[in-house]
Structure formats: structure tokens, C-alpha cells
Amino acid sequence: MVITRQIKETLETMPQGRVFSISDFPIPAEYQPALVKALSRMVAGGGIRKVAKGRYYKPRQTVFGVLKPSVMEVVKDLLERNGKPVGYITGTAAFAQMGLTTQITSAITIGVNKYRRPLKRGEYSVSFLMQPNEISEENIPLLRILDALRLLRDIPAVSPDDCVRGVCRLVAALSAAERERLASLAKAYTPYVRALLGAVFEDIGSESFGLRGTLNGVTTYKLPVSAQALPTKSAWNIV
């Protein structure tokens, strides 16, 4: 009965829509099997809903139906550990927020430093993109810009030309210090990303922060970007 009361009291403090796990309950390890059974009964009774194995949320009923947790809530354990970022949402979901595409997707891409296999989280398919740079709050917005250039050919509902125009807009809005940091982070990316970023810098009238020196002067990069979208592309061997 004490365990039941503790479960009830903890659940009462949980905000609706927040994803939680058994680690959120102040219950000794020897009683965790009872906790798991109690949560399973609550799922069967409709009091809570299950997102994935060991992860649940309190549903909120609206006039439009049950409000589901946000994408960030669904994958928050994959994005942060001990208060520090270990991953970040990128790909189509992030690019839509950046104004680069209008596509709505149930696929989530997470940038990480270590290889992870794809997995399912409820209705979402989660895949992982290897990120060679440090993942930090400061770096994440810049890494997403570089990921957009890296995935230029694969972003749905937008042409490569429009994607490049969007990236030019985003980079133009950065401070000089942020652009320099962006160039530094780009050096860990593949050469065609560095060439694209260099052309973007030149197109907006910015310094290229040494990017040209990181490229082979005789290598060309065949990319589906027109001279109308990126007039400076030929200066960076983009064909």
C-alpha cells in the first residue's frame, strides 16, 4: 500500500504530456517490479500511455482528442545525459523549424558522436547521424546548418536551390563570431560541405575563414545547385 501511495503521489506531480520512466519514482530497487506492474495496469486502464518500453506519459484530453507528447519529450533521454547534451534533433524535423522545408515527418534524426542503431519510439522512427564535432548548446544551431548542406540532396519538399537560398539567409543572420565558429565546425565535415559553405560565405559577402585552404584546388564537386541560386559556386569548384 505504501508503494501504491508513492506511485500515485509521484504521478500527481507529473505534468501532462511529460514522458517519464521508472527512474522518476523514488522507490527502492527491490520494489521496481511492483512499480512496473502497477504502471502496466494503469496503461491498460487508460490512466497513462506508453511511448516505448519503460517510458510513459499522462495524456491530456482536448476537444481535438488526446494531446501527444512533443517530439523533444519523446526522445529527451537520447538528447541529454546528466544535464549535458549528447545528441540533437536534426534532419527534416529540424530543417522545418529552420524554414528550409514544409515537410511534416514522423521520422526523427538525431546527431550523435557515437554510432547507434535506428529504433522506434511509438509512432516515430528514430535514426542517428554521426557528428564528428562536440555537441554543445552553442554548437547545435550551427551544426544543423552544416547538416542541411550535408543532406542537401535528401531534404524532402524543397529543391536543393531553395535549400541553399535558405542556408544563405540563415548564415547571413549570424554574427561574424558565429560565422567563424561555423567555418571551424565545417572543417570536420566532408569537403563538398566546406565548398558549399565557402560559396555561401562569398555569396553573402562574408569572409570564408580559411575554408579554401582546407580544399584540394583541383577537386570538383558535382552538386545539384544552380548558378542562379548560388552565383559563387564555380569559384569553389562546384559544378
PDB file of C-alpha atoms in Angstrom:
ATOM      1  CA  MET A   1       0.000   0.000   0.000  1.00  0.00           C
ATOM      2  CA  VAL A   2       2.908   2.351   0.749  1.00  0.00           C
ATOM      3  CA  ILE A   3       4.333   1.706  -2.748  1.00  0.00           C
ATOM      4  CA  THR A   4       0.921   2.289  -4.308  1.00  0.00           C
ATOM      5  CA  ARG A   5       0.613   5.589  -2.490  1.00  0.00           C
ATOM      6  CA  GLN A   6       4.120   6.658  -3.565  1.00  0.00           C
ATOM      7  CA  ILE A   7       3.292   5.855  -7.194  1.00  0.00           C
ATOM      8  CA  LYS A   8       0.052   7.819  -7.003  1.00  0.00           C
ATOM      9  CA  GLU A   9       1.703  10.813  -5.339  1.00  0.00           C
ATOM     10  CA  THR A  10       4.522  10.885  -7.891  1.00  0.00           C
ATOM     11  CA  LEU A  11       2.115  10.646 -10.810  1.00  0.00           C
ATOM     12  CA  GLU A  12       0.046  13.513  -9.424  1.00  0.00           C
ATOM     13  CA  THR A  13       3.092  15.772  -9.660  1.00  0.00           C
ATOM     14  CA  MET A  14       3.843  14.733 -13.256  1.00  0.00           C
ATOM     15  CA  PRO A  15       2.753  17.330 -15.826  1.00  0.00           C
ATOM     16  CA  GLN A  16       0.517  16.057 -18.588  1.00  0.00           C
ATOM     17  CA  GLY A  17       2.484  15.295 -21.728  1.00  0.00           C
ATOM     18  CA  ARG A  18       5.793  14.812 -19.932  1.00  0.00           C
ATOM     19  CA  VAL A  19       7.450  11.492 -20.706  1.00  0.00           C
ATOM     20  CA  PHE A  20       8.682   9.626 -17.629  1.00  0.00           C
ATOM     21  CA  SER A  21      10.284   6.311 -16.703  1.00  0.00           C
ATOM     22  CA  ILE A  22      10.630   4.195 -13.565  1.00  0.00           C
ATOM     23  CA  SER A  23      13.741   6.196 -12.625  1.00  0.00           C
ATOM     24  CA  ASP A  24      11.442   9.167 -11.929  1.00  0.00           C
ATOM     25  CA  PHE A  25       9.841   7.323  -8.998  1.00  0.00           C
ATOM     26  CA  PRO A  26      11.557   7.478  -5.570  1.00  0.00           C
ATOM     27  CA  ILE A  27      11.095   3.763  -4.992  1.00  0.00           C
ATOM     28  CA  PRO A  28      13.807   1.293  -3.835  1.00  0.00           C
ATOM     29  CA  ALA A  29      15.118  -1.073  -6.500  1.00  0.00           C
ATOM     30  CA  GLU A  30      13.570  -4.131  -4.831  1.00  0.00           C
ATOM     31  CA  TYR A  31      10.099  -2.677  -5.381  1.00  0.00           C
ATOM     32  CA  GLN A  32      10.608  -1.736  -9.027  1.00  0.00           C
ATOM     33  CA  PRO A  33       8.981  -4.953 -10.360  1.00  0.00           C
ATOM     34  CA  ALA A  34       5.826  -3.934  -8.462  1.00  0.00           C
ATOM     35  CA  LEU A  35       6.137  -0.447  -9.956  1.00  0.00           C
ATOM     36  CA  VAL A  36       6.365  -1.841 -13.485  1.00  0.00           C
ATOM     37  CA  LYS A  37       3.253  -3.972 -12.907  1.00  0.00           C
ATOM     38  CA  ALA A  38       1.359  -1.012 -11.472  1.00  0.00           C
ATOM     39  CA  LEU A  39       2.259   1.138 -14.479  1.00  0.00           C
ATOM     40  CA  SER A  40       1.188  -1.665 -16.835  1.00  0.00           C
ATOM     41  CA  ARG A  41      -2.200  -1.780 -15.105  1.00  0.00           C
ATOM     42  CA  MET A  42      -2.520   1.984 -15.486  1.00  0.00           C
ATOM     43  CA  VAL A  43      -1.731   1.717 -19.198  1.00  0.00           C
ATOM     44  CA  ALA A  44      -4.402  -0.969 -19.574  1.00  0.00           C
ATOM     45  CA  GLY A  45      -6.849   1.227 -17.683  1.00  0.00           C
ATOM     46  CA  GLY A  46      -6.087   4.293 -19.823  1.00  0.00           C
ATOM     47  CA  GLY A  47      -4.732   6.427 -16.994  1.00  0.00           C
ATOM     48  CA  ILE A  48      -1.327   6.688 -18.652  1.00  0.00           C
ATOM     49  CA  ARG A  49       0.005   5.818 -22.088  1.00  0.00           C
ATOM     50  CA  LYS A  50       3.136   4.031 -23.188  1.00  0.00           C
ATOM     51  CA  VAL A  51       5.603   5.646 -25.605  1.00  0.00           C
ATOM     52  CA  ALA A  52       8.162   2.852 -25.655  1.00  0.00           C
ATOM     53  CA  LYS A  53       9.480   0.163 -23.356  1.00  0.00           C
ATOM     54  CA  GLY A  54       9.755   1.684 -19.877  1.00  0.00           C
ATOM     55  CA  ARG A  55       8.610   5.148 -20.999  1.00  0.00           C
ATOM     56  CA  TYR A  56       5.142   6.596 -20.340  1.00  0.00           C
ATOM     57  CA  TYR A  57       3.153   9.836 -20.264  1.00  0.00           C
ATOM     58  CA  LYS A  58      -0.037  11.226 -18.793  1.00  0.00           C
ATOM     59  CA  PRO A  59      -2.394  12.007 -21.672  1.00  0.00           C
ATOM     60  CA  ARG A  60      -4.189  15.309 -21.866  1.00  0.00           C
ATOM     61  CA  GLN A  61      -7.664  15.239 -23.394  1.00  0.00           C
ATOM     62  CA  THR A  62      -8.594  18.190 -25.618  1.00  0.00           C
ATOM     63  CA  VAL A  63     -11.542  18.899 -27.894  1.00  0.00           C
ATOM     64  CA  PHE A  64      -9.371  17.577 -30.708  1.00  0.00           C
ATOM     65  CA  GLY A  65      -8.525  14.343 -28.902  1.00  0.00           C
ATOM     66  CA  VAL A  66      -5.584  13.223 -26.781  1.00  0.00           C
ATOM     67  CA  LEU A  67      -2.616  15.579 -26.937  1.00  0.00           C
ATOM     68  CA  LYS A  68       0.577  13.602 -27.529  1.00  0.00           C
ATOM     69  CA  PRO A  69       3.972  14.479 -26.052  1.00  0.00           C
ATOM     70  CA  SER A  70       6.242  16.746 -28.083  1.00  0.00           C
ATOM     71  CA  VAL A  71       8.993  15.187 -30.160  1.00  0.00           C
ATOM     72  CA  MET A  72      11.557  16.584 -27.705  1.00  0.00           C
ATOM     73  CA  GLU A  73       9.814  14.797 -24.839  1.00  0.00           C
ATOM     74  CA  VAL A  74       9.669  11.505 -26.738  1.00  0.00           C
ATOM     75  CA  VAL A  75      13.436  11.417 -27.325  1.00  0.00           C
ATOM     76  CA  LYS A  76      14.755  13.588 -24.480  1.00  0.00           C
ATOM     77  CA  ASP A  77      16.727  10.691 -22.972  1.00  0.00           C
ATOM     78  CA  LEU A  78      18.623  10.446 -26.284  1.00  0.00           C
ATOM     79  CA  LEU A  79      19.441  14.160 -26.277  1.00  0.00           C
ATOM     80  CA  GLU A  80      20.715  14.767 -22.748  1.00  0.00           C
ATOM     81  CA  ARG A  81      22.577  12.908 -20.037  1.00  0.00           C
ATOM     82  CA  ASN A  82      23.409  14.272 -16.589  1.00  0.00           C
ATOM     83  CA  GLY A  83      22.375  17.735 -17.704  1.00  0.00           C
ATOM     84  CA  LYS A  84      24.672  17.793 -20.739  1.00  0.00           C
ATOM     85  CA  PRO A  85      23.660  17.427 -24.411  1.00  0.00           C
ATOM     86  CA  VAL A  86      24.698  14.143 -26.010  1.00  0.00           C
ATOM     87  CA  GLY A  87      22.538  14.472 -29.111  1.00  0.00           C
ATOM     88  CA  TYR A  88      20.451  16.984 -31.025  1.00  0.00           C
ATOM     89  CA  ILE A  89      17.474  16.800 -33.360  1.00  0.00           C
ATOM     90  CA  THR A  90      18.470  17.408 -36.954  1.00  0.00           C
ATOM     91  CA  GLY A  91      17.177  16.241 -40.335  1.00  0.00           C
ATOM     92  CA  THR A  92      13.727  17.062 -41.685  1.00  0.00           C
ATOM     93  CA  ALA A  93      12.147  17.912 -38.315  1.00  0.00           C
ATOM     94  CA  ALA A  94      14.862  20.476 -37.551  1.00  0.00           C
ATOM     95  CA  PHE A  95      15.001  21.800 -41.116  1.00  0.00           C
ATOM     96  CA  ALA A  96      11.258  22.501 -40.999  1.00  0.00           C
ATOM     97  CA  GLN A  97      11.760  24.638 -37.879  1.00  0.00           C
ATOM     98  CA  MET A  98      14.597  26.448 -39.671  1.00  0.00           C
ATOM     99  CA  GLY A  99      12.268  27.311 -42.560  1.00  0.00           C
ATOM    100  CA  LEU A 100      14.130  25.107 -45.047  1.00  0.00           C
ATOM    101  CA  THR A 101      11.214  22.744 -45.764  1.00  0.00           C
ATOM    102  CA  THR A 102       7.491  22.473 -45.115  1.00  0.00           C
ATOM    103  CA  GLN A 103       7.564  18.691 -44.784  1.00  0.00           C
ATOM    104  CA  ILE A 104       5.924  17.141 -41.713  1.00  0.00           C
ATOM    105  CA  THR A 105       7.508  13.843 -40.747  1.00  0.00           C
ATOM    106  CA  SER A 106       7.263  11.069 -38.189  1.00  0.00           C
ATOM    107  CA  ALA A 107      10.939  10.264 -38.752  1.00  0.00           C
ATOM    108  CA  ILE A 108      13.375  11.776 -36.244  1.00  0.00           C
ATOM    109  CA  THR A 109      17.074  12.183 -36.979  1.00  0.00           C
ATOM    110  CA  ILE A 110      19.422  12.733 -34.055  1.00  0.00           C
ATOM    111  CA  GLY A 111      23.021  13.867 -34.387  1.00  0.00           C
ATOM    112  CA  VAL A 112      25.328  11.895 -32.081  1.00  0.00           C
ATOM    113  CA  ASN A 113      29.054  11.367 -31.520  1.00  0.00           C
ATOM    114  CA  LYS A 114      28.834   7.576 -31.297  1.00  0.00           C
ATOM    115  CA  TYR A 115      27.172   5.103 -33.635  1.00  0.00           C
ATOM    116  CA  ARG A 116      23.683   3.964 -32.623  1.00  0.00           C
ATOM    117  CA  ARG A 117      21.254   1.646 -34.355  1.00  0.00           C
ATOM    118  CA  PRO A 118      17.892   3.022 -35.528  1.00  0.00           C
ATOM    119  CA  LEU A 119      14.980   2.456 -33.165  1.00  0.00           C
ATOM    120  CA  LYS A 120      11.253   3.027 -32.768  1.00  0.00           C
ATOM    121  CA  ARG A 121       9.622   5.359 -30.266  1.00  0.00           C
ATOM    122  CA  GLY A 122       5.892   4.879 -30.526  1.00  0.00           C
ATOM    123  CA  GLU A 123       4.860   6.236 -33.914  1.00  0.00           C
ATOM    124  CA  TYR A 124       8.303   7.705 -34.560  1.00  0.00           C
ATOM    125  CA  SER A 125      11.213   6.121 -36.392  1.00  0.00           C
ATOM    126  CA  VAL A 126      14.482   7.355 -34.909  1.00  0.00           C
ATOM    127  CA  SER A 127      17.723   7.293 -36.877  1.00  0.00           C
ATOM    128  CA  PHE A 128      21.122   8.669 -35.951  1.00  0.00           C
ATOM    129  CA  LEU A 129      23.569  10.872 -37.855  1.00  0.00           C
ATOM    130  CA  MET A 130      27.217  10.730 -36.885  1.00  0.00           C
ATOM    131  CA  GLN A 131      28.516  14.114 -35.768  1.00  0.00           C
ATOM    132  CA  PRO A 132      32.314  14.486 -35.512  1.00  0.00           C
ATOM    133  CA  ASN A 133      32.175  17.791 -33.613  1.00  0.00           C
ATOM    134  CA  GLU A 134      31.474  18.429 -29.957  1.00  0.00           C
ATOM    135  CA  ILE A 135      27.739  18.583 -29.269  1.00  0.00           C
ATOM    136  CA  SER A 136      27.032  21.629 -27.133  1.00  0.00           C
ATOM    137  CA  GLU A 137      24.212  24.145 -26.749  1.00  0.00           C
ATOM    138  CA  GLU A 138      26.383  26.711 -28.526  1.00  0.00           C
ATOM    139  CA  ASN A 139      27.227  24.395 -31.427  1.00  0.00           C
ATOM    140  CA  ILE A 140      23.835  22.788 -32.101  1.00  0.00           C
ATOM    141  CA  PRO A 141      22.250  25.609 -34.191  1.00  0.00           C
ATOM    142  CA  LEU A 142      25.417  25.776 -36.303  1.00  0.00           C
ATOM    143  CA  LEU A 143      25.648  22.003 -36.695  1.00  0.00           C
ATOM    144  CA  ARG A 144      22.086  21.972 -38.051  1.00  0.00           C
ATOM    145  CA  ILE A 145      23.085  24.455 -40.765  1.00  0.00           C
ATOM    146  CA  LEU A 146      26.008  22.236 -41.748  1.00  0.00           C
ATOM    147  CA  ASP A 147      23.759  19.164 -41.682  1.00  0.00           C
ATOM    148  CA  ALA A 148      21.403  20.912 -44.119  1.00  0.00           C
ATOM    149  CA  LEU A 149      24.298  21.319 -46.556  1.00  0.00           C
ATOM    150  CA  ARG A 150      25.410  17.750 -45.924  1.00  0.00           C
ATOM    151  CA  LEU A 151      21.905  16.390 -46.629  1.00  0.00           C
ATOM    152  CA  LEU A 152      21.186  18.841 -49.450  1.00  0.00           C
ATOM    153  CA  ARG A 153      20.099  16.106 -51.872  1.00  0.00           C
ATOM    154  CA  ASP A 154      17.797  14.360 -49.397  1.00  0.00           C
ATOM    155  CA  ILE A 155      15.653  17.097 -47.816  1.00  0.00           C
ATOM    156  CA  PRO A 156      12.030  16.451 -48.831  1.00  0.00           C
ATOM    157  CA  ALA A 157       9.576  19.041 -50.194  1.00  0.00           C
ATOM    158  CA  VAL A 158      12.314  21.509 -51.156  1.00  0.00           C
ATOM    159  CA  SER A 159      14.708  21.790 -54.074  1.00  0.00           C
ATOM    160  CA  PRO A 160      18.475  21.954 -53.478  1.00  0.00           C
ATOM    161  CA  ASP A 161      18.389  25.507 -54.881  1.00  0.00           C
ATOM    162  CA  ASP A 162      15.787  26.641 -52.361  1.00  0.00           C
ATOM    163  CA  CYS A 163      17.659  24.862 -49.568  1.00  0.00           C
ATOM    164  CA  VAL A 164      20.847  26.768 -50.442  1.00  0.00           C
ATOM    165  CA  ARG A 165      18.921  30.047 -50.562  1.00  0.00           C
ATOM    166  CA  GLY A 166      17.543  29.250 -47.100  1.00  0.00           C
ATOM    167  CA  VAL A 167      21.019  28.460 -45.778  1.00  0.00           C
ATOM    168  CA  CYS A 168      22.308  31.763 -47.195  1.00  0.00           C
ATOM    169  CA  ARG A 169      19.558  33.544 -45.282  1.00  0.00           C
ATOM    170  CA  LEU A 170      20.433  31.728 -42.044  1.00  0.00           C
ATOM    171  CA  VAL A 171      24.174  32.330 -42.378  1.00  0.00           C
ATOM    172  CA  ALA A 172      23.654  35.999 -43.224  1.00  0.00           C
ATOM    173  CA  ALA A 173      21.797  36.394 -39.925  1.00  0.00           C
ATOM    174  CA  LEU A 174      24.785  35.085 -37.917  1.00  0.00           C
ATOM    175  CA  SER A 175      27.319  37.329 -36.239  1.00  0.00           C
ATOM    176  CA  ALA A 176      30.914  37.366 -37.508  1.00  0.00           C
ATOM    177  CA  ALA A 177      31.967  35.282 -34.496  1.00  0.00           C
ATOM    178  CA  GLU A 178      29.250  32.719 -35.213  1.00  0.00           C
ATOM    179  CA  ARG A 179      30.287  32.500 -38.861  1.00  0.00           C
ATOM    180  CA  GLU A 180      33.871  31.898 -37.829  1.00  0.00           C
ATOM    181  CA  ARG A 181      32.699  29.162 -35.480  1.00  0.00           C
ATOM    182  CA  LEU A 182      30.569  27.690 -38.282  1.00  0.00           C
ATOM    183  CA  ALA A 183      33.635  27.538 -40.545  1.00  0.00           C
ATOM    184  CA  SER A 184      35.640  25.869 -37.784  1.00  0.00           C
ATOM    185  CA  LEU A 185      32.964  23.206 -37.281  1.00  0.00           C
ATOM    186  CA  ALA A 186      32.709  22.678 -41.058  1.00  0.00           C
ATOM    187  CA  LYS A 187      36.322  21.506 -41.169  1.00  0.00           C
ATOM    188  CA  ALA A 188      35.214  18.182 -39.659  1.00  0.00           C
ATOM    189  CA  TYR A 189      32.657  17.710 -42.444  1.00  0.00           C
ATOM    190  CA  THR A 190      33.183  16.240 -45.906  1.00  0.00           C
ATOM    191  CA  PRO A 191      34.860  18.520 -48.499  1.00  0.00           C
ATOM    192  CA  TYR A 192      31.711  19.281 -50.520  1.00  0.00           C
ATOM    193  CA  VAL A 193      30.082  20.732 -47.385  1.00  0.00           C
ATOM    194  CA  ARG A 194      33.090  23.004 -46.882  1.00  0.00           C
ATOM    195  CA  ALA A 195      32.951  24.038 -50.548  1.00  0.00           C
ATOM    196  CA  LEU A 196      29.243  24.817 -50.287  1.00  0.00           C
ATOM    197  CA  LEU A 197      29.745  26.821 -47.113  1.00  0.00           C
ATOM    198  CA  GLY A 198      32.625  28.739 -48.694  1.00  0.00           C
ATOM    199  CA  ALA A 199      30.411  29.614 -51.661  1.00  0.00           C
ATOM    200  CA  VAL A 200      27.622  30.658 -49.276  1.00  0.00           C
ATOM    201  CA  PHE A 201      30.024  32.916 -47.355  1.00  0.00           C
ATOM    202  CA  GLU A 202      31.232  34.514 -50.580  1.00  0.00           C
ATOM    203  CA  ASP A 203      27.664  34.935 -51.847  1.00  0.00           C
ATOM    204  CA  ILE A 204      26.637  36.928 -48.780  1.00  0.00           C
ATOM    205  CA  GLY A 205      29.838  38.974 -48.835  1.00  0.00           C
ATOM    206  CA  SER A 206      31.422  37.296 -45.836  1.00  0.00           C
ATOM    207  CA  GLU A 207      34.970  36.238 -45.117  1.00  0.00           C
ATOM    208  CA  SER A 208      35.455  32.487 -45.672  1.00  0.00           C
ATOM    209  CA  PHE A 209      37.636  31.983 -42.564  1.00  0.00           C
ATOM    210  CA  GLY A 210      40.278  29.780 -44.202  1.00  0.00           C
ATOM    211  CA  LEU A 211      37.894  27.242 -45.744  1.00  0.00           C
ATOM    212  CA  ARG A 212      39.559  27.454 -49.168  1.00  0.00           C
ATOM    213  CA  GLY A 213      42.821  26.253 -47.686  1.00  0.00           C
ATOM    214  CA  THR A 214      41.123  23.046 -46.464  1.00  0.00           C
ATOM    215  CA  LEU A 215      40.122  22.041 -50.011  1.00  0.00           C
ATOM    216  CA  ASN A 216      42.050  20.413 -52.848  1.00  0.00           C
ATOM    217  CA  GLY A 217      42.267  23.076 -55.543  1.00  0.00           C
ATOM    218  CA  VAL A 218      41.788  20.603 -58.429  1.00  0.00           C
ATOM    219  CA  THR A 219      38.868  18.635 -56.975  1.00  0.00           C
ATOM    220  CA  THR A 220      35.405  19.429 -58.316  1.00  0.00           C
ATOM    221  CA  TYR A 221      32.115  18.827 -56.516  1.00  0.00           C
ATOM    222  CA  LYS A 222      29.117  17.776 -58.585  1.00  0.00           C
ATOM    223  CA  LEU A 223      26.089  19.091 -56.714  1.00  0.00           C
ATOM    224  CA  PRO A 224      22.505  19.809 -57.845  1.00  0.00           C
ATOM    225  CA  VAL A 225      22.757  23.554 -57.212  1.00  0.00           C
ATOM    226  CA  SER A 226      22.308  26.125 -59.972  1.00  0.00           C
ATOM    227  CA  ALA A 227      24.308  29.286 -60.555  1.00  0.00           C
ATOM    228  CA  GLN A 228      21.069  31.227 -60.139  1.00  0.00           C
ATOM    229  CA  ALA A 229      20.768  30.009 -56.542  1.00  0.00           C
ATOM    230  CA  LEU A 230      24.493  30.222 -55.751  1.00  0.00           C
ATOM    231  CA  PRO A 231      26.325  32.522 -58.195  1.00  0.00           C
ATOM    232  CA  THR A 232      29.658  31.926 -56.442  1.00  0.00           C
ATOM    233  CA  LYS A 233      29.621  28.149 -56.859  1.00  0.00           C
ATOM    234  CA  SER A 234      32.151  27.948 -59.715  1.00  0.00           C
ATOM    235  CA  ALA A 235      34.741  29.795 -57.623  1.00  0.00           C
ATOM    236  CA  TRP A 236      34.535  26.871 -55.221  1.00  0.00           C
ATOM    237  CA  ASN A 237      34.738  24.159 -57.917  1.00  0.00           C
ATOM    238  CA  ILE A 238      31.065  23.259 -57.575  1.00  0.00           C
ATOM    239  CA  VAL A 239      29.747  22.026 -60.912  1.00  0.00           C
TER     240      VAL A 239
END
